[in-house]
């Protein structure tokens, strides 16, 4: 995990503004992010842009690769609590329950489709805030699911990589048909 150096954008993506949401098929979504080592105003700005994109797209979480940057940073919110906003820098799962649950899950980068994904019911996550301070949280249910989903993005993994082979085939076919329809 996280073996890439620096927080550079991939060459092909340098021109695209951060506000553009990257979607399925964009190679940046399959890459592993590099750890954040500098906690500066650039990092804050990235988090701000990510919150704005998350709100605009009406999502509950967003990871840096979804705006084309390979930085180990994610933002999320509790859909039940409008006032809560969270930024996790360099997050990783330190413990997870053996109990799993399977739920229908969507992703802003795989628009218009939902798929069944099995995830741990509870997780302990360690992360840093925008100042670099380390903290640990225990999350359960939907909140644990949101954070596992975003950490997957930071490791270059999408929900299509987490679902059953049958679901995967169905979704890829759907996406292909939509792309073909869109380009004709
Ligand atoms: Zn996603």
Tab-separated table of C-alpha atoms and ligand atoms in Angstrom:
chain	number	residue	atom	x	y	z
A	1	UNK	CA	0.000	0.000	0.000
A	2	UNK	CA	1.001	3.597	-0.624
A	3	UNK	CA	4.335	3.017	-2.329
A	4	UNK	CA	4.068	5.958	-4.700
A	5	UNK	CA	6.282	8.955	-4.090
A	6	UNK	CA	4.918	12.485	-3.667
A	7	UNK	CA	1.463	13.773	-4.402
A	8	UNK	CA	1.874	14.362	-8.101
A	9	UNK	CA	-0.920	14.141	-10.580
A	10	UNK	CA	-0.483	11.581	-13.326
A	11	UNK	CA	0.760	13.134	-16.590
A	12	UNK	CA	-2.442	12.586	-18.518
A	13	UNK	CA	-4.478	14.369	-15.849
A	14	UNK	CA	-2.454	17.487	-15.250
A	15	UNK	CA	-4.712	19.709	-17.331
A	16	UNK	CA	-8.040	18.677	-15.824
A	17	UNK	CA	-9.421	20.892	-13.063
A	18	UNK	CA	-9.847	19.246	-9.655
A	19	UNK	CA	-13.564	19.976	-9.713
A	20	UNK	CA	-14.031	17.375	-12.466
A	21	UNK	CA	-15.284	14.108	-11.046
A	22	UNK	CA	-13.374	11.130	-12.470
A	23	UNK	CA	-15.541	8.229	-13.555
A	24	UNK	CA	-15.179	4.545	-14.317
A	25	UNK	CA	-12.591	3.873	-17.021
A	26	UNK	CA	-10.303	6.718	-15.892
A	27	UNK	CA	-6.960	5.044	-15.061
A	28	UNK	CA	-6.432	7.302	-12.011
A	29	UNK	CA	-9.163	5.348	-10.187
A	30	UNK	CA	-7.100	2.146	-10.352
A	31	UNK	CA	-3.947	3.606	-8.840
A	32	UNK	CA	-2.776	3.397	-5.251
A	33	UNK	CA	-2.410	6.780	-3.528
A	34	UNK	CA	0.756	8.000	-1.858
A	35	UNK	CA	0.827	8.963	1.838
A	36	UNK	CA	0.544	12.622	2.817
A	37	UNK	CA	3.737	13.889	4.461
A	38	UNK	CA	3.201	17.656	4.231
A	39	UNK	CA	0.263	19.187	6.119
A	40	UNK	CA	-0.018	22.579	4.460
A	41	UNK	CA	-2.524	24.928	2.845
A	42	UNK	CA	-2.425	22.895	-0.380
A	43	UNK	CA	-3.782	19.902	1.497
A	44	UNK	CA	-6.486	22.066	3.081
A	45	UNK	CA	-7.432	23.413	-0.309
A	46	UNK	CA	-7.697	19.901	-1.741
A	47	UNK	CA	-9.998	18.887	1.139
A	48	UNK	CA	-12.128	21.988	0.517
A	49	UNK	CA	-12.484	21.188	-3.185
A	50	UNK	CA	-13.362	17.587	-2.344
A	51	UNK	CA	-16.098	18.664	0.071
A	52	UNK	CA	-17.501	20.951	-2.627
A	53	UNK	CA	-17.528	18.129	-5.188
A	54	UNK	CA	-19.096	15.726	-2.667
A	55	UNK	CA	-21.885	18.230	-1.904
A	56	UNK	CA	-22.412	19.061	-5.567
A	57	UNK	CA	-22.764	15.386	-6.469
A	58	UNK	CA	-24.882	14.733	-3.346
A	59	UNK	CA	-22.546	11.995	-2.186
A	60	UNK	CA	-21.699	10.905	1.341
A	61	UNK	CA	-17.979	10.436	0.729
A	62	UNK	CA	-15.207	11.230	-1.718
A	63	UNK	CA	-11.601	10.112	-2.104
A	64	UNK	CA	-8.806	12.147	-3.734
A	65	UNK	CA	-8.408	9.863	-6.806
A	66	UNK	CA	-11.994	10.784	-7.716
A	67	UNK	CA	-10.785	14.316	-8.404
A	68	UNK	CA	-7.675	12.983	-10.149
A	69	UNK	CA	-5.080	13.308	-7.416
A	70	UNK	CA	-3.168	10.390	-5.898
A	71	UNK	CA	-3.136	11.729	-2.349
A	72	UNK	CA	-4.171	9.574	0.614
A	73	UNK	CA	-7.031	11.863	1.604
A	74	UNK	CA	-10.765	11.270	1.919
A	75	UNK	CA	-13.756	13.275	3.081
A	76	UNK	CA	-17.144	11.995	4.209
A	77	UNK	CA	-20.300	12.880	6.068
A	78	UNK	CA	-22.898	11.116	8.153
A	79	UNK	CA	-26.093	11.138	6.039
A	80	UNK	CA	-28.134	11.193	9.281
A	81	UNK	CA	-26.340	14.229	10.656
A	82	UNK	CA	-26.211	17.216	8.302
A	83	UNK	CA	-23.745	19.179	10.474
A	84	UNK	CA	-21.023	16.546	10.583
A	85	UNK	CA	-18.127	16.618	8.143
A	86	UNK	CA	-14.990	14.477	8.380
A	87	UNK	CA	-11.549	14.642	6.768
A	88	UNK	CA	-9.270	11.611	7.048
A	89	UNK	CA	-5.635	11.933	5.997
A	90	UNK	CA	-3.640	8.695	5.575
A	91	UNK	CA	-6.508	6.555	6.897
A	92	UNK	CA	-6.125	2.836	7.423
A	93	UNK	CA	-8.163	0.105	9.042
A	94	UNK	CA	-6.488	-1.183	12.182
A	95	UNK	CA	-9.176	-3.716	13.181
A	96	UNK	CA	-12.408	-5.041	11.732
A	97	UNK	CA	-15.224	-7.243	12.960
A	98	UNK	CA	-15.613	-10.756	11.609
A	99	UNK	CA	-19.286	-10.008	11.163
A	100	UNK	CA	-19.962	-8.756	7.646
A	101	UNK	CA	-23.017	-7.448	5.927
A	102	UNK	CA	-24.008	-7.221	2.291
A	103	UNK	CA	-25.783	-4.084	1.128
A	104	UNK	CA	-26.546	-2.360	-2.126
A	105	UNK	CA	-23.907	0.317	-2.664
A	106	UNK	CA	-23.368	3.089	-5.181
A	107	UNK	CA	-20.337	5.171	-6.164
A	108	UNK	CA	-20.162	8.690	-7.625
A	109	UNK	CA	-17.473	7.404	-10.016
A	110	UNK	CA	-19.686	4.559	-11.255
A	111	UNK	CA	-22.809	6.664	-11.848
A	112	UNK	CA	-26.289	5.286	-12.267
A	113	UNK	CA	-25.664	1.821	-10.911
A	114	UNK	CA	-25.868	0.033	-7.562
A	115	UNK	CA	-24.304	-3.285	-6.632
A	116	UNK	CA	-24.194	-5.707	-3.731
A	117	UNK	CA	-21.021	-5.314	-1.678
A	118	UNK	CA	-20.029	-7.295	1.417
A	119	UNK	CA	-18.096	-5.373	4.061
A	120	UNK	CA	-17.151	-5.667	7.721
A	121	UNK	CA	-19.951	-4.504	10.026
A	122	UNK	CA	-17.541	-2.602	12.306
A	123	UNK	CA	-14.074	-1.128	11.840
A	124	UNK	CA	-11.456	0.732	13.831
A	125	UNK	CA	-9.769	3.334	11.673
A	126	UNK	CA	-6.630	5.295	12.389
A	127	UNK	CA	-6.076	8.527	10.477
A	128	UNK	CA	-4.640	12.028	10.741
A	129	UNK	CA	-6.421	15.367	10.577
A	130	UNK	CA	-5.357	18.308	8.398
A	131	UNK	CA	-2.752	19.335	10.993
A	132	UNK	CA	-1.200	15.854	11.068
A	133	UNK	CA	-2.617	14.875	14.483
A	134	UNK	CA	-3.310	11.142	14.724
A	135	UNK	CA	-6.698	9.875	15.917
A	136	UNK	CA	-8.624	6.612	16.047
A	137	UNK	CA	-12.337	6.032	15.555
A	138	UNK	CA	-14.675	3.098	15.885
A	139	UNK	CA	-17.399	2.975	13.238
A	140	UNK	CA	-20.328	0.635	12.677
A	141	UNK	CA	-23.025	0.017	10.080
A	142	UNK	CA	-23.429	2.558	7.286
A	143	UNK	CA	-20.633	4.799	8.597
A	144	UNK	CA	-18.209	1.845	8.606
A	145	UNK	CA	-19.347	1.074	5.063
A	146	UNK	CA	-18.773	4.641	3.811
A	147	UNK	CA	-15.256	4.770	5.237
A	148	UNK	CA	-14.321	1.299	3.915
A	149	UNK	CA	-15.596	2.371	0.482
A	150	UNK	CA	-13.431	5.514	0.465
A	151	UNK	CA	-10.341	3.698	1.789
A	152	UNK	CA	-10.821	1.230	-1.082
A	153	UNK	CA	-10.592	4.190	-3.500
A	154	UNK	CA	-7.290	5.187	-1.887
A	155	UNK	CA	-6.040	1.673	-2.650
A	156	UNK	CA	-7.215	1.828	-6.274
A	157	UNK	CA	-10.222	-0.411	-5.690
A	158	UNK	CA	-13.788	0.203	-6.864
A	159	UNK	CA	-17.089	-1.457	-5.951
A	160	UNK	CA	-16.947	-3.434	-9.220
A	161	UNK	CA	-13.841	-5.105	-7.756
A	162	UNK	CA	-15.755	-5.972	-4.564
A	163	UNK	CA	-18.945	-7.420	-5.940
A	164	UNK	CA	-19.767	-10.954	-7.182
A	165	UNK	CA	-18.635	-12.026	-10.688
A	166	UNK	CA	-22.287	-12.029	-11.834
A	167	UNK	CA	-22.911	-8.484	-10.544
A	168	UNK	CA	-19.632	-7.371	-12.059
A	169	UNK	CA	-20.581	-8.763	-15.484
A	170	UNK	CA	-24.016	-7.126	-15.312
A	171	UNK	CA	-22.615	-3.725	-14.332
A	172	UNK	CA	-19.773	-3.747	-16.870
A	173	UNK	CA	-22.259	-4.613	-19.624
A	174	UNK	CA	-24.527	-1.751	-18.492
A	175	UNK	CA	-21.630	0.707	-18.432
A	176	UNK	CA	-20.399	-0.420	-21.849
A	177	UNK	CA	-23.838	-0.025	-23.392
A	178	UNK	CA	-24.216	3.406	-21.881
A	179	UNK	CA	-20.782	4.511	-23.162
A	180	UNK	CA	-21.617	3.261	-26.651
A	181	UNK	CA	-24.994	5.034	-26.576
A	182	UNK	CA	-23.290	8.219	-25.373
A	183	UNK	CA	-20.640	8.233	-28.092
A	184	UNK	CA	-22.950	7.618	-31.072
B	1	LIG	ZN1	-16.852	5.582	-4.690
